[in-house]
PDB file of C-alpha atoms in Angstrom:
ATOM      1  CA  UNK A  14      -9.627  20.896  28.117  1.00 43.00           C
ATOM      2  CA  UNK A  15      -6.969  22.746  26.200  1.00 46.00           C
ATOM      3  CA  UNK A  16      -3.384  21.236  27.869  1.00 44.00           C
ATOM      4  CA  UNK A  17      -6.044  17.712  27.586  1.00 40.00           C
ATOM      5  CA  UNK A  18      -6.012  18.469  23.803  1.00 36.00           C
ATOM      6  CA  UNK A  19      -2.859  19.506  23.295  1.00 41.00           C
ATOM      7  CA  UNK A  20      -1.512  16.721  24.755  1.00 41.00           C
ATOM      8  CA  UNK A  21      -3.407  14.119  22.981  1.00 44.00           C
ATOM      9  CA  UNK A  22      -2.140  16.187  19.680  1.00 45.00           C
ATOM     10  CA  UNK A  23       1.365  15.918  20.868  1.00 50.00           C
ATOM     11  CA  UNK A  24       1.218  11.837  21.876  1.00 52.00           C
ATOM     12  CA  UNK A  25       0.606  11.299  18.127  1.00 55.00           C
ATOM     13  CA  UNK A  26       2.814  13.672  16.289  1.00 59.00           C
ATOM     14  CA  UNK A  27       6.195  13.489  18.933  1.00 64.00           C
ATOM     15  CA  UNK A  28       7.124  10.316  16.981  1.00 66.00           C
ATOM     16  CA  UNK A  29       6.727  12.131  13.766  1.00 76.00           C
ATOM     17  CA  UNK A  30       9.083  10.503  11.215  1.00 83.00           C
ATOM     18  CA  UNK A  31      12.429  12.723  11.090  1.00 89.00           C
ATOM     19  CA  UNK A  32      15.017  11.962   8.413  1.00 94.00           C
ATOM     20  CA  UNK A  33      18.413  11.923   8.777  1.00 92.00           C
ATOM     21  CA  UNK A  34      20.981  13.678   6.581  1.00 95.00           C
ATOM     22  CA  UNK A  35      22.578  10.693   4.340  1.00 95.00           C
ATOM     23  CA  UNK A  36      25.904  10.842   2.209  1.00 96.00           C
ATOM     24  CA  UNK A  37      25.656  13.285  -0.698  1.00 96.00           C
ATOM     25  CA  UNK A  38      25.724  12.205  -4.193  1.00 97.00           C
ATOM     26  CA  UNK A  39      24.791   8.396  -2.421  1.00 97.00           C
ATOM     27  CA  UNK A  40      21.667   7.607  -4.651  1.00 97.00           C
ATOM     28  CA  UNK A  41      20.118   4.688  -2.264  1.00 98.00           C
ATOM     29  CA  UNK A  42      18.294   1.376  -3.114  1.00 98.00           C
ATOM     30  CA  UNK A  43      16.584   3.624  -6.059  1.00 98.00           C
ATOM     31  CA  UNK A  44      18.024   7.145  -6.703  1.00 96.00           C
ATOM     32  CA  UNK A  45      16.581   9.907  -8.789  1.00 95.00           C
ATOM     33  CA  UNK A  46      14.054   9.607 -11.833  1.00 94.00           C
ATOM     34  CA  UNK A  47      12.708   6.426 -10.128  1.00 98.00           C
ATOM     35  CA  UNK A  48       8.896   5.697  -9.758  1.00 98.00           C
ATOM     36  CA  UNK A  49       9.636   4.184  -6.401  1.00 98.00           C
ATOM     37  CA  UNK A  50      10.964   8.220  -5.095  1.00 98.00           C
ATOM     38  CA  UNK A  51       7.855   9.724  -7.381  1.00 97.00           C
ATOM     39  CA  UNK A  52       4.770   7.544  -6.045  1.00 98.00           C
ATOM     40  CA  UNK A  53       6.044   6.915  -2.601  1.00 97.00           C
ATOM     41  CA  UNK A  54       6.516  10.446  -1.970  1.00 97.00           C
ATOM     42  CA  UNK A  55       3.298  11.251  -1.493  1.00 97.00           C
ATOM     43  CA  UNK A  56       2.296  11.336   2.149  1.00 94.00           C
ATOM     44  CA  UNK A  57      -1.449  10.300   1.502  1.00 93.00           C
ATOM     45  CA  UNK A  58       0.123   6.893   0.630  1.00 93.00           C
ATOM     46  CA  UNK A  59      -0.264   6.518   4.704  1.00 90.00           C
ATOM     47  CA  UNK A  60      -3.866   5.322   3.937  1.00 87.00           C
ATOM     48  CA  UNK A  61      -2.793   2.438   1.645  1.00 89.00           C
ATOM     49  CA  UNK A  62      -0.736   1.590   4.491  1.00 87.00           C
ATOM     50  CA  UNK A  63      -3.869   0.689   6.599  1.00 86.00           C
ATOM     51  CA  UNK A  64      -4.922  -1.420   3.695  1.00 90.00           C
ATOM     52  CA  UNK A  65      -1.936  -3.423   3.558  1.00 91.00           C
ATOM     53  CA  UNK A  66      -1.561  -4.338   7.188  1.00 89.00           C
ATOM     54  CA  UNK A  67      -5.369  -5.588   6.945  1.00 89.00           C
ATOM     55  CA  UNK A  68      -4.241  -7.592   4.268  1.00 91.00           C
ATOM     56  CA  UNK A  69      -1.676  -8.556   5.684  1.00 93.00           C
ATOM     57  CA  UNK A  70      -3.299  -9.820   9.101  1.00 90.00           C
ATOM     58  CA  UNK A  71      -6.103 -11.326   7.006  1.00 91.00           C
ATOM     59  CA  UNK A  72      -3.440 -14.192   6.612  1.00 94.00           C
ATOM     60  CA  UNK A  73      -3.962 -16.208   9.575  1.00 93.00           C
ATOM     61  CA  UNK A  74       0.415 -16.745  10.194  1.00 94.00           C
ATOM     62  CA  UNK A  75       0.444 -13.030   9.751  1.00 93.00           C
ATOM     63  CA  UNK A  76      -2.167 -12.834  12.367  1.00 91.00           C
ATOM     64  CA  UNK A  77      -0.707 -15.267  14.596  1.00 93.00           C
ATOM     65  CA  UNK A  78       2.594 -13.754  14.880  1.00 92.00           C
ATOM     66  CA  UNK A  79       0.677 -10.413  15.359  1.00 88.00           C
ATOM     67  CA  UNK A  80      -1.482 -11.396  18.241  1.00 89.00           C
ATOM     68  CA  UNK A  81       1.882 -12.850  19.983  1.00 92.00           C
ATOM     69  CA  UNK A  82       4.414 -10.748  19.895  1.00 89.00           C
ATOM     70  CA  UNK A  83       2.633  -7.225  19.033  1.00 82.00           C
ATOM     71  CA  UNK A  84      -0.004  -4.963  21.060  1.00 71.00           C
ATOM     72  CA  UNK A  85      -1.566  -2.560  18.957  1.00 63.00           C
ATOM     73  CA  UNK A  86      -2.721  -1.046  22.063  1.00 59.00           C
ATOM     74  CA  UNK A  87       0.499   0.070  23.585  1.00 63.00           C
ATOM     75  CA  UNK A  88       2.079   3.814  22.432  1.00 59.00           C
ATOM     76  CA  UNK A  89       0.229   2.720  19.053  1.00 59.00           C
ATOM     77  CA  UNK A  90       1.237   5.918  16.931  1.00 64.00           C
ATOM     78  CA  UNK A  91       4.543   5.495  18.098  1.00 70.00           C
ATOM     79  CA  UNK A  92       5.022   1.839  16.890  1.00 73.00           C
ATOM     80  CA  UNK A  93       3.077   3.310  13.272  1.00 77.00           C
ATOM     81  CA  UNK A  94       5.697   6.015  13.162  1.00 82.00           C
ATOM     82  CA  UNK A  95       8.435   3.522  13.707  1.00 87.00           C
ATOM     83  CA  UNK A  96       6.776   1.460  10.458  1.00 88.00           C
ATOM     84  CA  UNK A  97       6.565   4.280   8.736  1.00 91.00           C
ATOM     85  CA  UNK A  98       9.984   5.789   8.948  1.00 94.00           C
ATOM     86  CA  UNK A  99      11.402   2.404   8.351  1.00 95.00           C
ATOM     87  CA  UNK A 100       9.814   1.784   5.134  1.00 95.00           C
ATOM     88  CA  UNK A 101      11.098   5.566   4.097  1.00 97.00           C
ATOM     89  CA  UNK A 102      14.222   4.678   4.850  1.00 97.00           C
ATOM     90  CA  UNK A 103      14.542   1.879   2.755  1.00 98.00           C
ATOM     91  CA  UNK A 104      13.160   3.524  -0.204  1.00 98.00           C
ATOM     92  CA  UNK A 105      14.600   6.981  -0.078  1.00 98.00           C
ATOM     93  CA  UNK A 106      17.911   6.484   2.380  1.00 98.00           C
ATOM     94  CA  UNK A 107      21.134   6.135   1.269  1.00 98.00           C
ATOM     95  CA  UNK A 108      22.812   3.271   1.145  1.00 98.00           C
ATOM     96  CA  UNK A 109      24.061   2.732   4.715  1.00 98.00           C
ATOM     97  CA  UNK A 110      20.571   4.128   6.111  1.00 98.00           C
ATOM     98  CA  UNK A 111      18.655   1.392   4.080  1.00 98.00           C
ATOM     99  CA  UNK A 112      20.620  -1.453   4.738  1.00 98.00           C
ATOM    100  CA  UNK A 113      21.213  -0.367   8.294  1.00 98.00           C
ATOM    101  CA  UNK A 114      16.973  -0.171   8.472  1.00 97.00           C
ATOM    102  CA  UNK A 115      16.599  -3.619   6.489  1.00 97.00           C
ATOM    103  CA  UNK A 116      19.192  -4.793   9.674  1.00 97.00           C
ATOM    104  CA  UNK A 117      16.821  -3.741  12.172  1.00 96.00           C
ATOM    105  CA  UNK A 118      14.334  -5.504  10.957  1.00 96.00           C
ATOM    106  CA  UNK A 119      15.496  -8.690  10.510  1.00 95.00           C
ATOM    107  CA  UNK A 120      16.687  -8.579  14.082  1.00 95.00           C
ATOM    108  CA  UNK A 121      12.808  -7.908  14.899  1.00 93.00           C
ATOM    109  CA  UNK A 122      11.857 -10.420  12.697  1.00 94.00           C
ATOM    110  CA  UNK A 123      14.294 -13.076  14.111  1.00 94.00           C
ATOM    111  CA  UNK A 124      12.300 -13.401  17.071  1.00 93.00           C
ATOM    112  CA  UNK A 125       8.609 -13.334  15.811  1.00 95.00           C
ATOM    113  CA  UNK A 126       7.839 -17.394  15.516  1.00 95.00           C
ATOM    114  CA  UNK A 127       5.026 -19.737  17.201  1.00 96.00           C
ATOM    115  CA  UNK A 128       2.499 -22.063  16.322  1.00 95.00           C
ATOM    116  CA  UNK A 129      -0.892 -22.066  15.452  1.00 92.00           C
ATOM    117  CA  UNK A 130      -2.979 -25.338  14.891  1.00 88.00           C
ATOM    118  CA  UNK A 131       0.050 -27.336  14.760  1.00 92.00           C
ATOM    119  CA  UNK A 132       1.666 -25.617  12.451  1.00 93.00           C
ATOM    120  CA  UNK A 133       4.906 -23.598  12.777  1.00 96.00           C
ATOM    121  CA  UNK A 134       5.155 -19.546  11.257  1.00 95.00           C
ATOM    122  CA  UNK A 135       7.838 -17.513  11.349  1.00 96.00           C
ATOM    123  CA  UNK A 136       8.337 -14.004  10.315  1.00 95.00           C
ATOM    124  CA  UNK A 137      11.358 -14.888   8.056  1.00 96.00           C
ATOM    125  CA  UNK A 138       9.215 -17.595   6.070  1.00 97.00           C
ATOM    126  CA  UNK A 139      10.351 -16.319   2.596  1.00 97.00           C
ATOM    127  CA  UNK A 140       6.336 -17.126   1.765  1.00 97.00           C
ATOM    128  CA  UNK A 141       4.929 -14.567   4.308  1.00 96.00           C
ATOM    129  CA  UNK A 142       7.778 -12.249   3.253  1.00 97.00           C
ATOM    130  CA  UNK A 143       6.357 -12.076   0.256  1.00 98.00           C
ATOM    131  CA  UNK A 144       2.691 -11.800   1.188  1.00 97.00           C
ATOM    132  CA  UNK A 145       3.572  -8.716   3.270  1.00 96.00           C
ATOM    133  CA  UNK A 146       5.774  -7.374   0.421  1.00 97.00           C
ATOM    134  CA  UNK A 147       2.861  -8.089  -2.173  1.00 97.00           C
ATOM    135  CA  UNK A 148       0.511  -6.157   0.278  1.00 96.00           C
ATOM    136  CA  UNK A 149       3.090  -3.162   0.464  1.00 96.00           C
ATOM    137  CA  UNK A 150       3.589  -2.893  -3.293  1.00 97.00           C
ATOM    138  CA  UNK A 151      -0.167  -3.431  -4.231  1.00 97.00           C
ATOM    139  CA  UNK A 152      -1.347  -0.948  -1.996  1.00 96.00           C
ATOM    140  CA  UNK A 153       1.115   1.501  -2.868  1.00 97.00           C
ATOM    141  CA  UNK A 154      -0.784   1.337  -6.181  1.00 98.00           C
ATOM    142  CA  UNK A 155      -4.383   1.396  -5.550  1.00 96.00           C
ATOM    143  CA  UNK A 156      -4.003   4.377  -3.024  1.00 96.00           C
ATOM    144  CA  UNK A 157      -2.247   6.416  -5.389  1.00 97.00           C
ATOM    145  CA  UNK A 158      -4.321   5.450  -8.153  1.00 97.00           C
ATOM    146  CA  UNK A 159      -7.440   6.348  -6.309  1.00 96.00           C
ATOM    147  CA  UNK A 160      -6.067   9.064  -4.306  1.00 96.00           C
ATOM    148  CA  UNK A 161      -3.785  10.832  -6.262  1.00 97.00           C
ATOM    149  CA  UNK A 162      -4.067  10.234 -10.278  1.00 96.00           C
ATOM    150  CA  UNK A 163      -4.206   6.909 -12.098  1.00 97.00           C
ATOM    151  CA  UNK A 164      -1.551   4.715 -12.821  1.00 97.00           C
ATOM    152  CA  UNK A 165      -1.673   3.193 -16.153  1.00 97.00           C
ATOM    153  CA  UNK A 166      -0.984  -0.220 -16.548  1.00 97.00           C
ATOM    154  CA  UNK A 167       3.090  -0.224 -18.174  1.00 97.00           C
ATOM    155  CA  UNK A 168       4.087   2.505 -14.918  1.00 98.00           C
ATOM    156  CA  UNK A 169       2.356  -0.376 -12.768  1.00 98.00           C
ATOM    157  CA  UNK A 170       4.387  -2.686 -14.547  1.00 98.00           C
ATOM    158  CA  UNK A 171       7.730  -0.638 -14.344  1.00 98.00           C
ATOM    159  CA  UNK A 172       6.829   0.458 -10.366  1.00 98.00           C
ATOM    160  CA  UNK A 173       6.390  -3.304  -9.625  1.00 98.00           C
ATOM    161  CA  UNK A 174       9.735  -4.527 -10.848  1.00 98.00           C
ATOM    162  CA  UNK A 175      11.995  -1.620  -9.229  1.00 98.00           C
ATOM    163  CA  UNK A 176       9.950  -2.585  -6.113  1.00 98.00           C
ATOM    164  CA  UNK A 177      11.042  -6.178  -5.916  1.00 98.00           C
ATOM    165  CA  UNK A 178      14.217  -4.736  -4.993  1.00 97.00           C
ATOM    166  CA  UNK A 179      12.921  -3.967  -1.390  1.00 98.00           C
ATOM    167  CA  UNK A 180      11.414  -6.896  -1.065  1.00 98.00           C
ATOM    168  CA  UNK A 181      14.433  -8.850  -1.738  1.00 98.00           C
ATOM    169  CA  UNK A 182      16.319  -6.728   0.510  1.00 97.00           C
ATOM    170  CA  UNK A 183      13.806  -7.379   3.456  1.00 97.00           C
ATOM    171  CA  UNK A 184      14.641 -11.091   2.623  1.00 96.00           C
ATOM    172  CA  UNK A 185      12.142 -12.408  -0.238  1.00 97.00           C
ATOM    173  CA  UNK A 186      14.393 -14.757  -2.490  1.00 97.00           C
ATOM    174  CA  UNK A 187      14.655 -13.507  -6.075  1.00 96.00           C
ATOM    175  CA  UNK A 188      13.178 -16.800  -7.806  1.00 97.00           C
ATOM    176  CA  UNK A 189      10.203 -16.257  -5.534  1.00 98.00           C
ATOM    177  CA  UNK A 190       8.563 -12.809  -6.636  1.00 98.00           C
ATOM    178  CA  UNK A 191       6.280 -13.289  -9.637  1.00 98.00           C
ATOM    179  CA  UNK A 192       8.371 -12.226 -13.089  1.00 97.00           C
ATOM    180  CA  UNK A 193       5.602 -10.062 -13.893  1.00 98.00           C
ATOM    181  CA  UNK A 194       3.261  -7.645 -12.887  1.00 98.00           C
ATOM    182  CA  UNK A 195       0.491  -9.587 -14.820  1.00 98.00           C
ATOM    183  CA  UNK A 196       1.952 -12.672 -12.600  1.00 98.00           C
ATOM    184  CA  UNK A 197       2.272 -10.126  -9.884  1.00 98.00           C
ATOM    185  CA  UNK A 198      -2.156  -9.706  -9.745  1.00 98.00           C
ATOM    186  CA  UNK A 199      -2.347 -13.180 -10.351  1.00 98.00           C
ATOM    187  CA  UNK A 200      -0.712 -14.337  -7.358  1.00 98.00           C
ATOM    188  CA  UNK A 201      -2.333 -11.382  -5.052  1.00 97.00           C
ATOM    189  CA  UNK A 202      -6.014 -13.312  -6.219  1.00 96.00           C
ATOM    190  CA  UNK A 203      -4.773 -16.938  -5.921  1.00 96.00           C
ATOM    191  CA  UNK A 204      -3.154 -16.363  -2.249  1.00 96.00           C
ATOM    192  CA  UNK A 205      -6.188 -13.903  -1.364  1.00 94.00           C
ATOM    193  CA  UNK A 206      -8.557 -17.404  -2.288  1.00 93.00           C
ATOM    194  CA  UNK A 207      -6.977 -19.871  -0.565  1.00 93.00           C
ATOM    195  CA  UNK A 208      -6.585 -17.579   3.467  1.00 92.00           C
ATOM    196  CA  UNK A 209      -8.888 -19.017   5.735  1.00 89.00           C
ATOM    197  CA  UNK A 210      -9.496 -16.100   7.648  1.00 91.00           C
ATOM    198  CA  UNK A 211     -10.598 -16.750  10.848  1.00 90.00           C
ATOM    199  CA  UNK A 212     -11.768 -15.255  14.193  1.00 91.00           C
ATOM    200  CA  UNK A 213      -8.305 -14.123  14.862  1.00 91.00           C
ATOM    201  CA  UNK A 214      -7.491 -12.862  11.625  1.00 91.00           C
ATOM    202  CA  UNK A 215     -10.840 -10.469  12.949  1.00 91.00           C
ATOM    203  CA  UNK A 216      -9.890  -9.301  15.802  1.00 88.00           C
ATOM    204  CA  UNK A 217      -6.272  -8.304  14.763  1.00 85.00           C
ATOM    205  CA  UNK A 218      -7.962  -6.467  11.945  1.00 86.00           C
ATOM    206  CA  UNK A 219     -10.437  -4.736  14.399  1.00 84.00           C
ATOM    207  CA  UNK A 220      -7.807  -3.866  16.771  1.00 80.00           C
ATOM    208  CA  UNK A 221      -5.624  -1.942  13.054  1.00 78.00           C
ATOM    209  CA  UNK A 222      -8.940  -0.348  13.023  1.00 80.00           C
ATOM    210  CA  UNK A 223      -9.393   1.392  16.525  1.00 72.00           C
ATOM    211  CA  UNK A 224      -6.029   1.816  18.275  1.00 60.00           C
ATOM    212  CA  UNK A 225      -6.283   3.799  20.862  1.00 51.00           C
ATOM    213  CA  UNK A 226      -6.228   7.555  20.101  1.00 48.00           C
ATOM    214  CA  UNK A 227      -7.284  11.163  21.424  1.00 43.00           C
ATOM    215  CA  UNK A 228     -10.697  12.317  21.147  1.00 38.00           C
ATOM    216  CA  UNK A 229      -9.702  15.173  19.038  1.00 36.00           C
ATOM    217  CA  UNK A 230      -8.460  12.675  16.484  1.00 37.00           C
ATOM    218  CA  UNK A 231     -11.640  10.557  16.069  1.00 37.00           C
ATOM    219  CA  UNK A 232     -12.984  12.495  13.153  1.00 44.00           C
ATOM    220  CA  UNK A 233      -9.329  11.760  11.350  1.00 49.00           C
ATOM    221  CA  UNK A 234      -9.736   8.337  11.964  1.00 54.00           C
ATOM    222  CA  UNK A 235     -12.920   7.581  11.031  1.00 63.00           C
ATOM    223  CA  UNK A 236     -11.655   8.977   7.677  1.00 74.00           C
ATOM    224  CA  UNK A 237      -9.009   6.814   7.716  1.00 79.00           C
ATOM    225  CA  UNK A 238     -10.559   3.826   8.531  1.00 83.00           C
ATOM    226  CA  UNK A 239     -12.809   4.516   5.626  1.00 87.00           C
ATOM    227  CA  UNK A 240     -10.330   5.065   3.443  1.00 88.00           C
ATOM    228  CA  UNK A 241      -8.318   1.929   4.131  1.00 87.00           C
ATOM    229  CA  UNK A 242     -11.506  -0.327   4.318  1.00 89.00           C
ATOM    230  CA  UNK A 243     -12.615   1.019   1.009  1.00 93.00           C
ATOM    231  CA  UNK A 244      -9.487   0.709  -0.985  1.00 94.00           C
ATOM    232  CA  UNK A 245      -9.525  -3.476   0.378  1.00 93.00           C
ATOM    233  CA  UNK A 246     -10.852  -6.165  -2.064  1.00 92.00           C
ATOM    234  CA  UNK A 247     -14.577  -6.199  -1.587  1.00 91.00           C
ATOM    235  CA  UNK A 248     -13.856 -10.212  -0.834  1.00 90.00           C
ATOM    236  CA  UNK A 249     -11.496  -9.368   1.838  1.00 90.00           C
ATOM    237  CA  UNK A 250     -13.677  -6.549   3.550  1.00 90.00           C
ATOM    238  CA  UNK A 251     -16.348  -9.521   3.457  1.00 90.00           C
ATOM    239  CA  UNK A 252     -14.377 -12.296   5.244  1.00 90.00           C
ATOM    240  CA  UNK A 253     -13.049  -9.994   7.746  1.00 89.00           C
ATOM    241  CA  UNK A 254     -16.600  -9.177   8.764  1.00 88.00           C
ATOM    242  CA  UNK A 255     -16.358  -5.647   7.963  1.00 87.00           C
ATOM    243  CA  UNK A 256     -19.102  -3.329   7.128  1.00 87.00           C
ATOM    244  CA  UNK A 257     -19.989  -2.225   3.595  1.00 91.00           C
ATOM    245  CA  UNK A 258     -22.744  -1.084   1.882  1.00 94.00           C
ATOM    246  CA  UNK A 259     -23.807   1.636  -0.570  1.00 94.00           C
ATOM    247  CA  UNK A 260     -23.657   4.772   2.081  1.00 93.00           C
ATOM    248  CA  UNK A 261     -20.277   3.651   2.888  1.00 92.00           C
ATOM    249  CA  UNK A 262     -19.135   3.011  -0.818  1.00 94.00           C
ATOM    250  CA  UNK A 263     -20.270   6.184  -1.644  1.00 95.00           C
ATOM    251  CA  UNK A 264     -18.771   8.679   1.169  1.00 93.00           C
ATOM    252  CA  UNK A 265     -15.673   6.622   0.374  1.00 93.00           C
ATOM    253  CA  UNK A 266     -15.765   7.618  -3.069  1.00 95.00           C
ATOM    254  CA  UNK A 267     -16.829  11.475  -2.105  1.00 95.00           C
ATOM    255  CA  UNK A 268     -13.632  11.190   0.171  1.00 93.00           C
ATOM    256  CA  UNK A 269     -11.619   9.993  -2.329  1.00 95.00           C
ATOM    257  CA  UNK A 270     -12.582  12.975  -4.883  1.00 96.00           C
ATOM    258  CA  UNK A 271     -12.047  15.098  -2.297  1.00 95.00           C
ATOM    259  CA  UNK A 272      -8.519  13.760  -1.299  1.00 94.00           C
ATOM    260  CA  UNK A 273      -7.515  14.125  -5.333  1.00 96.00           C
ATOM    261  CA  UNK A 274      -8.336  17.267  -5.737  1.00 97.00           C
ATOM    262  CA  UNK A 275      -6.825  18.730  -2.303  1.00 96.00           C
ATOM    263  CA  UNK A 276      -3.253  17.147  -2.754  1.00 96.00           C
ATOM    264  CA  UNK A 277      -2.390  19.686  -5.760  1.00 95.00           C
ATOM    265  CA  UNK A 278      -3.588  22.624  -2.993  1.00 96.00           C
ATOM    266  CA  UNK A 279      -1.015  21.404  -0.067  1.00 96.00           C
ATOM    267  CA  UNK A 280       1.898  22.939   0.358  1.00 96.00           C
ATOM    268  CA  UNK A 281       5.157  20.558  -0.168  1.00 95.00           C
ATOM    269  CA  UNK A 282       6.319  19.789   3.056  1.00 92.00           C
ATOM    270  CA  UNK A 283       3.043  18.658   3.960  1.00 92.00           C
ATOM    271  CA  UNK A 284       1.787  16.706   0.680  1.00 95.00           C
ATOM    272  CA  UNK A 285       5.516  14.974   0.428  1.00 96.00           C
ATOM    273  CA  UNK A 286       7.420  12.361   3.082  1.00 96.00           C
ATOM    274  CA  UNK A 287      10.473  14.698   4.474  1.00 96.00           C
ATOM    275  CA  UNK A 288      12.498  11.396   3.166  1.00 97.00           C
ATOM    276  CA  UNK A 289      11.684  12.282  -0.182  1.00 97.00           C
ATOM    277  CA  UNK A 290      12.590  15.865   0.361  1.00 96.00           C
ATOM    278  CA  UNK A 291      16.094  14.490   1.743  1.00 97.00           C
ATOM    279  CA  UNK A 292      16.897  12.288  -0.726  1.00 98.00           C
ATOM    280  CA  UNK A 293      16.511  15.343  -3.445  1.00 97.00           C
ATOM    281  CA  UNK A 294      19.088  17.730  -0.957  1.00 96.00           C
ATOM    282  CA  UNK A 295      21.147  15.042  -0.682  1.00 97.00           C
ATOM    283  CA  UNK A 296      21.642  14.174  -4.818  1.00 96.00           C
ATOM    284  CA  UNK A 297      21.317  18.211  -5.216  1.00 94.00           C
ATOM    285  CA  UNK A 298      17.980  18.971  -6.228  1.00 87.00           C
ATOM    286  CA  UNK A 299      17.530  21.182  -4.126  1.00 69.00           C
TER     287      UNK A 299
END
């Protein structure tokens, strides 16, 4: 039962995101004193990423090129790690590790196209680049305004625009991100209106839900799973035919109080990315 455990433990944490030491003084796609080092920092953040890839699959091109090239049930922790540490790396790296990370990527990318209905996708549509970057950005913002402290509306407006930076850099044309963050919301509601989310759009999103994962961790991810269900549009929790109702509204929001007022408790190294920790060594913070 023990080794049982302790392996299970070790499957999920041996793909850990590490950092690697960057060039000193080299301030990266952002650098020091920006919101995009402050908010993204915070490890908790991890939750909004569950949000965004439902989101993201709730488009049904997003879904499509999900359900044929990617299998959530293979090493699944180790393909979230890999997400994880790539999105660090863009935001905290320096400027070799982000653009080297961006590279990767695209190479991914390049091969992720089909068809669906008679209609072609491809991951390096400039559109769905920007639905998955509006997904990223957005819930960036609601998890750390519900998890960590809010977010008044000007740092939402100043966190949006030094984002658009990484969206361009994963390949979203300039012209094509919304000038404000006012513009921003209103394109999140007008695109989130018009998906016709579908039975596959479903069971992608149920599959985000319940990868595979030790016993041990089941408690953890039933958190999770709350947490990133609960921070969703109630419209989009709807037409993916997921449940909510008042019990679950309300242990989200118990979860969520509790989450706020632990963070200040933790200890750095566990409350902060090690990429953000990094980046400060490497401009000499620390």
């Amino acid at each position: 039962m023990t080794a049982t455990l302790v392996r299970g433990v070790g499957d999920v944490v041996r793909g850990f995101p590490k950092p690697a030491r960057g060039a000193k003084g080299d301030p990266g796609l952002f650098g020091p004193g920006s919101l995009a080092w402050r908010i993204n920092a915070e490890s908790i953040l991890l939750m909004g990423g569950g949000r965004a890839l439902l989101m993201q699959v709730a488009h049904p091109m997003v879904a499509a090129g999900v359900a044929d090239h990617s299998d959530f049930t293979v090493a699944p922790f180790d393909r979230l790690w890999r997400t994880v540490d790539t999105a660090l790396t863009v935001i905290f790296g320096d400027s070799s590790q982000w653009q080297a990370a961006v590279e990767r990527v695209h190479g991914i990318h390049d091969a992720v196209n089909g068809e669906r209905h008679g209609a072609r996708y491809s991951a390096l549509d400039p559109e769905l680049l920007l639905w998955v970057h509006a997904t990223l950005v957005d819930s960036s913002i609601e998890a750390y305004a519900r998890l960590v402290r809010p977010i008044p509306l000007a740092v939402r407006e100043l966190y949006y625009r030094e984002m658009r930076r990484m969206g361009t850099a994963f390949g979203v044309p300039e012209a094509l991100h919304p000038a404000t963050y006012t513009d921003f919301r209103a394109y999140l509601t007008r695109t989130m209106s018009t998906l016709d989310i579908g039975d596959e759009c479903r069971a992608v999103a149920r599959l985000v839900l319940s990868p595979p994962a030790p016993l041990v961790l089941w408690p953890a991810g039933i958190a999770s799973g709350l947490l990133s269900v609960g921070l969703l549009p109630a419209r989009m929790r709807r037409e993916l035919g997921l449940r909510w109702n008042g019990a679950t509204e309300r242990a989200f929001s118990a979860t969520a109080a509790v989450v706020r007022s632990t963070l200040p408790l933790l200890p750095d190294p566990i409350r902060r990315w090690p990429h953000a920790r990094e980046a400060e060594r490497r401009m000499g913070f620390v």
